[in-house]
GROMACS .gro file of C-alpha atoms in nm:
model
  286
    1MET     CA    1   1.824  -0.379   2.092
    2PRO     CA    2   1.533  -0.382   1.885
    3ARG     CA    3   1.661  -0.562   1.497
    4PRO     CA    4   1.615  -0.289   1.229
    5ALA     CA    5   1.284  -0.299   1.093
    6GLY     CA    6   1.251  -0.196   0.757
    7PRO     CA    7   1.006  -0.113   0.545
    8PRO     CA    8   0.743  -0.104   0.831
    9THR     CA    9   0.427  -0.411   0.846
   10VAL     CA   10   0.074  -0.376   0.926
   11ARG     CA   11   0.134  -0.524   1.246
   12LEU     CA   12   0.439  -0.358   1.328
   13ARG     CA   13   0.237  -0.080   1.278
   14ARG     CA   14  -0.020  -0.176   1.447
   15LEU     CA   15   0.230  -0.332   1.737
   16ALA     CA   16   0.346   0.060   1.780
   17ALA     CA   17   0.039   0.209   1.766
   18GLU     CA   18  -0.093  -0.087   2.078
   19LEU     CA   19   0.290   0.002   2.319
   20ARG     CA   20   0.196   0.406   2.309
   21THR     CA   21  -0.119   0.331   2.381
   22LEU     CA   22  -0.046   0.138   2.690
   23ARG     CA   23   0.290   0.352   2.787
   24ALA     CA   24   0.017   0.632   2.773
   25GLU     CA   25  -0.264   0.489   2.989
   26ALA     CA   26   0.032   0.415   3.222
   27GLY     CA   27   0.069   0.768   3.278
   28LEU     CA   28   0.505   0.728   3.197
   29THR     CA   29   0.721   0.879   2.964
   30ARG     CA   30   0.980   0.775   2.785
   31GLU     CA   31   1.263   0.936   3.018
   32LEU     CA   32   1.063   0.797   3.307
   33VAL     CA   33   1.060   0.408   3.126
   34GLN     CA   34   1.415   0.455   3.048
   35GLU     CA   35   1.485   0.532   3.457
   36ARG     CA   36   1.282   0.209   3.575
   37THR     CA   37   1.375   0.021   3.294
   38GLY     CA   38   1.688   0.075   3.146
   39VAL     CA   39   1.555   0.103   2.790
   40ASN     CA   40   1.643   0.396   2.560
   41GLN     CA   41   1.467   0.669   2.510
   42GLY     CA   42   1.578   0.630   2.120
   43THR     CA   43   1.536   0.304   2.099
   44LEU     CA   44   1.169   0.340   2.248
   45TRP     CA   45   1.069   0.626   2.003
   46ARG     CA   46   1.197   0.368   1.676
   47ILE     CA   47   0.956   0.107   1.808
   48GLU     CA   48   0.706   0.357   1.896
   49LYS     CA   49   0.731   0.475   1.572
   50GLY     CA   50   0.733   0.091   1.363
   51GLN     CA   51   1.095   0.180   1.287
   52ALA     CA   52   1.231  -0.111   1.430
   53LYS     CA   53   1.098  -0.425   1.543
   54PRO     CA   54   1.127  -0.540   1.982
   55GLN     CA   55   1.284  -0.815   2.085
   56THR     CA   56   1.039  -1.070   2.290
   57GLY     CA   57   1.248  -0.983   2.581
   58THR     CA   58   1.208  -0.552   2.566
   59LEU     CA   59   0.838  -0.653   2.518
   60GLU     CA   60   0.841  -0.821   2.876
   61THR     CA   61   0.974  -0.604   3.090
   62LEU     CA   62   0.801  -0.300   2.903
   63PHE     CA   63   0.433  -0.516   2.937
   64ASP     CA   64   0.630  -0.551   3.372
   65LEU     CA   65   0.588  -0.185   3.348
   66TYR     CA   66   0.288  -0.116   3.229
   67GLY     CA   67   0.136  -0.393   3.366
   68VAL     CA   68  -0.044  -0.602   3.056
   69PRO     CA   69  -0.209  -0.928   3.177
   70ASP     CA   70  -0.069  -1.252   3.059
   71VAL     CA   71  -0.317  -1.289   2.747
   72ARG     CA   72  -0.204  -0.934   2.651
   73ARG     CA   73   0.112  -1.007   2.661
   74THR     CA   74   0.059  -1.291   2.418
   75GLU     CA   75  -0.133  -1.103   2.189
   76LEU     CA   76   0.122  -0.867   2.151
   77ILE     CA   77   0.407  -1.083   2.110
   78GLU     CA   78   0.224  -1.229   1.781
   79LEU     CA   79   0.204  -0.922   1.699
   80ALA     CA   80   0.526  -0.871   1.646
   81ARG     CA   81   0.664  -1.171   1.599
   82GLY     CA   82   0.388  -1.159   1.316
   83GLY     CA   83   0.529  -0.813   1.155
   84LYS     CA   84   0.700  -0.992   0.796
   85GLN     CA   85   0.731  -0.888   0.438
   86PRO     CA   86   0.662  -1.031   0.161
   87TRP     CA   87   0.978  -1.277   0.051
   88TRP     CA   88   1.020  -1.130  -0.246
   89LEU     CA   89   1.037  -0.781  -0.139
   90ARG     CA   90   1.294  -0.903   0.108
   91GLN     CA   91   1.487  -0.967  -0.213
   92LEU     CA   92   1.493  -0.681  -0.386
   93LYS     CA   93   1.513  -0.367  -0.066
   94ASP     CA   94   1.784  -0.189  -0.167
   95VAL     CA   95   1.694  -0.140  -0.516
   96MET     CA   96   1.446   0.071  -0.431
   97SER     CA   97   1.328   0.363  -0.196
   98GLN     CA   98   1.264   0.341   0.098
   99SER     CA   99   0.895   0.423   0.116
  100TYR     CA  100   0.800   0.214  -0.197
  101ALA     CA  101   0.910  -0.092   0.012
  102ALA     CA  102   0.683   0.053   0.291
  103TYR     CA  103   0.436   0.121   0.015
  104ILE     CA  104   0.438  -0.288  -0.113
  105SER     CA  105   0.451  -0.412   0.225
  106PHE     CA  106   0.113  -0.196   0.354
  107GLU     CA  107  -0.024  -0.313  -0.011
  108SER     CA  108   0.067  -0.721   0.012
  109GLU     CA  109  -0.137  -0.649   0.388
  110ALA     CA  110  -0.418  -0.445   0.309
  111LYS     CA  111  -0.791  -0.631   0.208
  112VAL     CA  112  -0.886  -0.355   0.014
  113ALA     CA  113  -0.750  -0.069  -0.180
  114HIS     CA  114  -0.904   0.187  -0.307
  115ASN     CA  115  -0.689   0.360  -0.614
  116TYR     CA  116  -0.702   0.647  -0.891
  117GLU     CA  117  -0.553   0.733  -1.157
  118SER     CA  118  -0.555   0.964  -1.421
  119LEU     CA  119  -0.226   0.935  -1.613
  120PHE     CA  120  -0.129   0.608  -1.610
  121VAL     CA  121  -0.295   0.227  -1.531
  122PRO     CA  122  -0.232   0.090  -1.236
  123GLY     CA  123  -0.011  -0.071  -1.168
  124LEU     CA  124  -0.186  -0.337  -1.032
  125LEU     CA  125  -0.350  -0.385  -1.371
  126GLN     CA  126  -0.025  -0.332  -1.634
  127THR     CA  127   0.038  -0.558  -1.843
  128GLU     CA  128   0.453  -0.634  -1.879
  129GLU     CA  129   0.531  -0.390  -2.183
  130TYR     CA  130   0.305  -0.115  -2.070
  131ALA     CA  131   0.570  -0.096  -1.713
  132ARG     CA  132   0.820  -0.128  -1.919
  133ALA     CA  133   0.711   0.144  -2.137
  134ALA     CA  134   0.618   0.312  -1.787
  135LEU     CA  135   0.894   0.306  -1.532
  136ALA     CA  136   1.121   0.412  -1.840
  137ASP     CA  137   1.060   0.770  -1.878
  138GLY     CA  138   1.259   0.849  -2.096
  139LEU     CA  139   1.472   0.912  -1.793
  140PRO     CA  140   1.837   0.746  -1.782
  141ARG     CA  141   1.832   0.412  -1.565
  142ASP     CA  142   2.051   0.178  -1.496
  143ALA     CA  143   2.036  -0.178  -1.685
  144ASP     CA  144   1.942  -0.451  -1.393
  145ARG     CA  145   1.802  -0.189  -1.189
  146PHE     CA  146   1.542  -0.104  -1.435
  147GLU     CA  147   1.507  -0.463  -1.475
  148LEU     CA  148   1.436  -0.494  -1.054
  149SER     CA  149   1.154  -0.260  -1.097
  150VAL     CA  150   0.958  -0.411  -1.366
  151GLN     CA  151   0.988  -0.752  -1.141
  152THR     CA  152   0.896  -0.601  -0.844
  153ARG     CA  153   0.547  -0.416  -0.989
  154MET     CA  154   0.481  -0.782  -1.137
  155GLU     CA  155   0.508  -0.957  -0.765
  156ARG     CA  156   0.296  -0.705  -0.679
  157GLN     CA  157   0.012  -0.829  -0.924
  158ARG     CA  158   0.047  -1.174  -0.717
  159ILE     CA  159  -0.203  -1.025  -0.433
  160LEU     CA  160  -0.490  -1.027  -0.660
  161SER     CA  161  -0.510  -1.372  -0.663
  162ARG     CA  162  -0.282  -1.496  -0.388
  163THR     CA  163  -0.411  -1.812  -0.241
  164ARG     CA  164  -0.128  -1.989  -0.113
  165ASP     CA  165  -0.134  -1.773   0.184
  166GLY     CA  166  -0.449  -1.889   0.351
  167ARG     CA  167  -0.552  -1.502   0.276
  168ASP     CA  168  -0.826  -1.411  -0.001
  169PRO     CA  169  -0.704  -1.203  -0.256
  170LEU     CA  170  -0.699  -0.804  -0.239
  171GLU     CA  171  -0.991  -0.646  -0.289
  172LEU     CA  172  -0.926  -0.391  -0.591
  173TRP     CA  173  -1.122  -0.071  -0.687
  174ALA     CA  174  -0.985   0.138  -0.962
  175VAL     CA  175  -1.033   0.452  -1.095
  176ILE     CA  176  -0.944   0.562  -1.394
  177ASP     CA  177  -0.961   0.893  -1.569
  178GLU     CA  178  -0.939   0.853  -1.985
  179ALA     CA  179  -0.628   1.009  -2.014
  180ALA     CA  180  -0.462   0.664  -1.915
  181LEU     CA  181  -0.648   0.519  -2.156
  182ARG     CA  182  -0.623   0.767  -2.485
  183ARG     CA  183  -0.198   0.797  -2.355
  184GLU     CA  184  -0.032   0.626  -2.572
  185VAL     CA  185   0.243   0.458  -2.333
  186GLY     CA  186   0.512   0.213  -2.561
  187GLY     CA  187   0.319   0.261  -2.890
  188ARG     CA  188  -0.048   0.130  -3.006
  189ALA     CA  189   0.033  -0.285  -2.940
  190VAL     CA  190   0.114  -0.244  -2.657
  191MET     CA  191  -0.171   0.003  -2.537
  192ARG     CA  192  -0.408  -0.260  -2.749
  193ALA     CA  193  -0.267  -0.540  -2.526
  194GLN     CA  194  -0.262  -0.293  -2.153
  195LEU     CA  195  -0.661  -0.237  -2.275
  196GLY     CA  196  -0.779  -0.617  -2.345
  197ARG     CA  197  -0.570  -0.727  -2.011
  198LEU     CA  198  -0.789  -0.430  -1.811
  199LEU     CA  199  -1.127  -0.655  -2.002
  200GLU     CA  200  -1.001  -0.945  -1.882
  201MET     CA  201  -0.910  -0.840  -1.537
  202SER     CA  202  -1.253  -0.607  -1.435
  203GLU     CA  203  -1.400  -0.970  -1.477
  204ARG     CA  204  -1.275  -1.134  -1.160
  205PRO     CA  205  -1.471  -1.095  -0.825
  206ASN     CA  206  -1.196  -0.957  -0.638
  207ILE     CA  207  -1.231  -0.612  -0.944
  208THR     CA  208  -1.411  -0.278  -0.978
  209LEU     CA  209  -1.279  -0.126  -1.335
  210GLN     CA  210  -1.426   0.280  -1.357
  211VAL     CA  211  -1.351   0.511  -1.645
  212ILE     CA  212  -1.448   0.862  -1.597
  213PRO     CA  213  -1.462   1.008  -1.891
  214PHE     CA  214  -1.354   1.331  -2.104
  215ASP     CA  215  -1.718   1.487  -2.142
  216ARG     CA  216  -1.780   1.488  -1.748
  217GLY     CA  217  -1.593   1.745  -1.692
  218VAL     CA  218  -1.425   1.898  -1.392
  219HIS     CA  219  -1.375   1.641  -1.102
  220PRO     CA  220  -1.128   1.623  -0.796
  221GLY     CA  221  -0.930   1.326  -0.908
  222MET     CA  222  -0.799   1.613  -1.142
  223LEU     CA  223  -0.596   1.699  -0.835
  224GLY     CA  224  -0.356   1.385  -0.902
  225ALA     CA  225  -0.379   1.029  -0.852
  226PHE     CA  226  -0.364   0.800  -0.437
  227VAL     CA  227  -0.415   0.433  -0.322
  228GLN     CA  228  -0.617   0.412  -0.029
  229LEU     CA  229  -0.568   0.079   0.198
  230ARG     CA  230  -0.830  -0.078   0.408
  231PHE     CA  231  -0.734  -0.298   0.655
  232GLY     CA  232  -1.057  -0.386   0.853
  233ALA     CA  233  -0.981  -0.444   1.247
  234VAL     CA  234  -0.624  -0.499   1.205
  235ALA     CA  235  -0.519  -0.108   1.155
  236PRO     CA  236  -0.612   0.221   1.068
  237ASP     CA  237  -0.671   0.271   0.643
  238ILE     CA  238  -0.344   0.478   0.552
  239VAL     CA  239  -0.352   0.689   0.180
  240TYR     CA  240  -0.023   0.680  -0.071
  241VAL     CA  241   0.006   0.940  -0.283
  242GLU     CA  242   0.341   0.871  -0.505
  243SER     CA  243   0.516   1.247  -0.624
  244VAL     CA  244   0.792   1.360  -0.758
  245ALA     CA  245   0.855   1.603  -0.455
  246GLY     CA  246   0.808   1.222  -0.288
  247ASP     CA  247   0.586   0.972  -0.147
  248ILE     CA  248   0.383   1.057   0.119
  249PHE     CA  249   0.178   0.858   0.401
  250LEU     CA  250  -0.120   1.041   0.528
  251GLU     CA  251  -0.221   0.858   0.832
  252SER     CA  252  -0.435   1.073   1.062
  253GLU     CA  253  -0.837   1.005   1.021
  254ALA     CA  254  -0.910   1.398   0.875
  255GLU     CA  255  -0.679   1.324   0.545
  256VAL     CA  256  -0.841   0.964   0.528
  257GLU     CA  257  -1.158   1.074   0.570
  258ARG     CA  258  -1.133   1.343   0.304
  259HIS     CA  259  -0.988   1.130   0.072
  260SER     CA  260  -1.266   0.856   0.184
  261LEU     CA  261  -1.537   1.103  -0.005
  262VAL     CA  262  -1.306   1.158  -0.268
  263PHE     CA  263  -1.279   0.875  -0.419
  264ASP     CA  264  -1.661   0.809  -0.329
  265HIS     CA  265  -1.716   1.161  -0.562
  266LEU     CA  266  -1.510   1.000  -0.785
  267ARG     CA  267  -1.685   0.679  -0.800
  268ALA     CA  268  -2.017   0.846  -0.851
  269THR     CA  269  -1.884   1.058  -1.161
  270ALA     CA  270  -1.732   0.746  -1.340
  271LEU     CA  271  -1.956   0.496  -1.612
  272SER     CA  272  -2.057   0.219  -1.450
  273PRO     CA  273  -1.873  -0.124  -1.429
  274ARG     CA  274  -2.050  -0.232  -1.730
  275ASP     CA  275  -2.049   0.076  -1.888
  276THR     CA  276  -1.692   0.079  -1.852
  277SER     CA  277  -1.641  -0.258  -1.971
  278ALA     CA  278  -1.818  -0.157  -2.329
  279PHE     CA  279  -1.564   0.207  -2.343
  280VAL     CA  280  -1.285  -0.050  -2.285
  281ALA     CA  281  -1.403  -0.276  -2.594
  282ALA     CA  282  -1.484   0.043  -2.751
  283LEU     CA  283  -1.087   0.187  -2.766
  284ILE     CA  284  -0.964  -0.108  -2.842
  285ALA     CA  285  -1.162  -0.106  -3.142
  286GLN     CA  286  -1.055   0.154  -3.306
   0.00000   0.00000   0.00000
């Protein structure tokens, strides 16, 4: 039996795609796989969707049926073993939605993030005081869960400066509408400190910050915020969209490409990084 996977990781997602491809190349349905190996159809479906982490014995059985060569088997087994979540996410998995936990897991493995925000400062660039005010949002909250939500947002920011796991920091390119910088989340003192944090973070080599001022008029980002995560050769890009109606992941090539074009348009519309720094500094002075 496969072990529950929890929120999917990039490696587990890639393994699932590889297994679907291998089965298709072998010309087998899930029903035929069950008949020939005894691996339950439902179990195989969950494995191929990245919703369950297969045991090594199950993988070996499938590889025998699909005729997978030894070298490829080793690569895929290592892929399965490496599908781990951040340690702190495992601790907090019971207090967040499955979709948000999945997003954090993907974010932790991404190489590049393209983030457009229209109403909030991006979560990876928020101060703790701003995050507290943004997460409070005027609605009743359980005190313990609220604190864990704040802790989660702060822990996420580690990926901008990670070094201990041997991986490069996440490359973040953030485009923010002026509205997000004008709205006084938490009050004037909190916003002043938040704007200062943006200036500080924008000086890092792995962070690019641009602002779209009001005088640029209508732009495609006015339809809503989104994040595009890029994983290089490890896995296909995905787009994450958060809304009151629910969080969704867009994975089709057409959807990802459409958001790439939108982000390119937003970058072209926004102030340059240098002019953005001057713009934010002027807001602080005000």
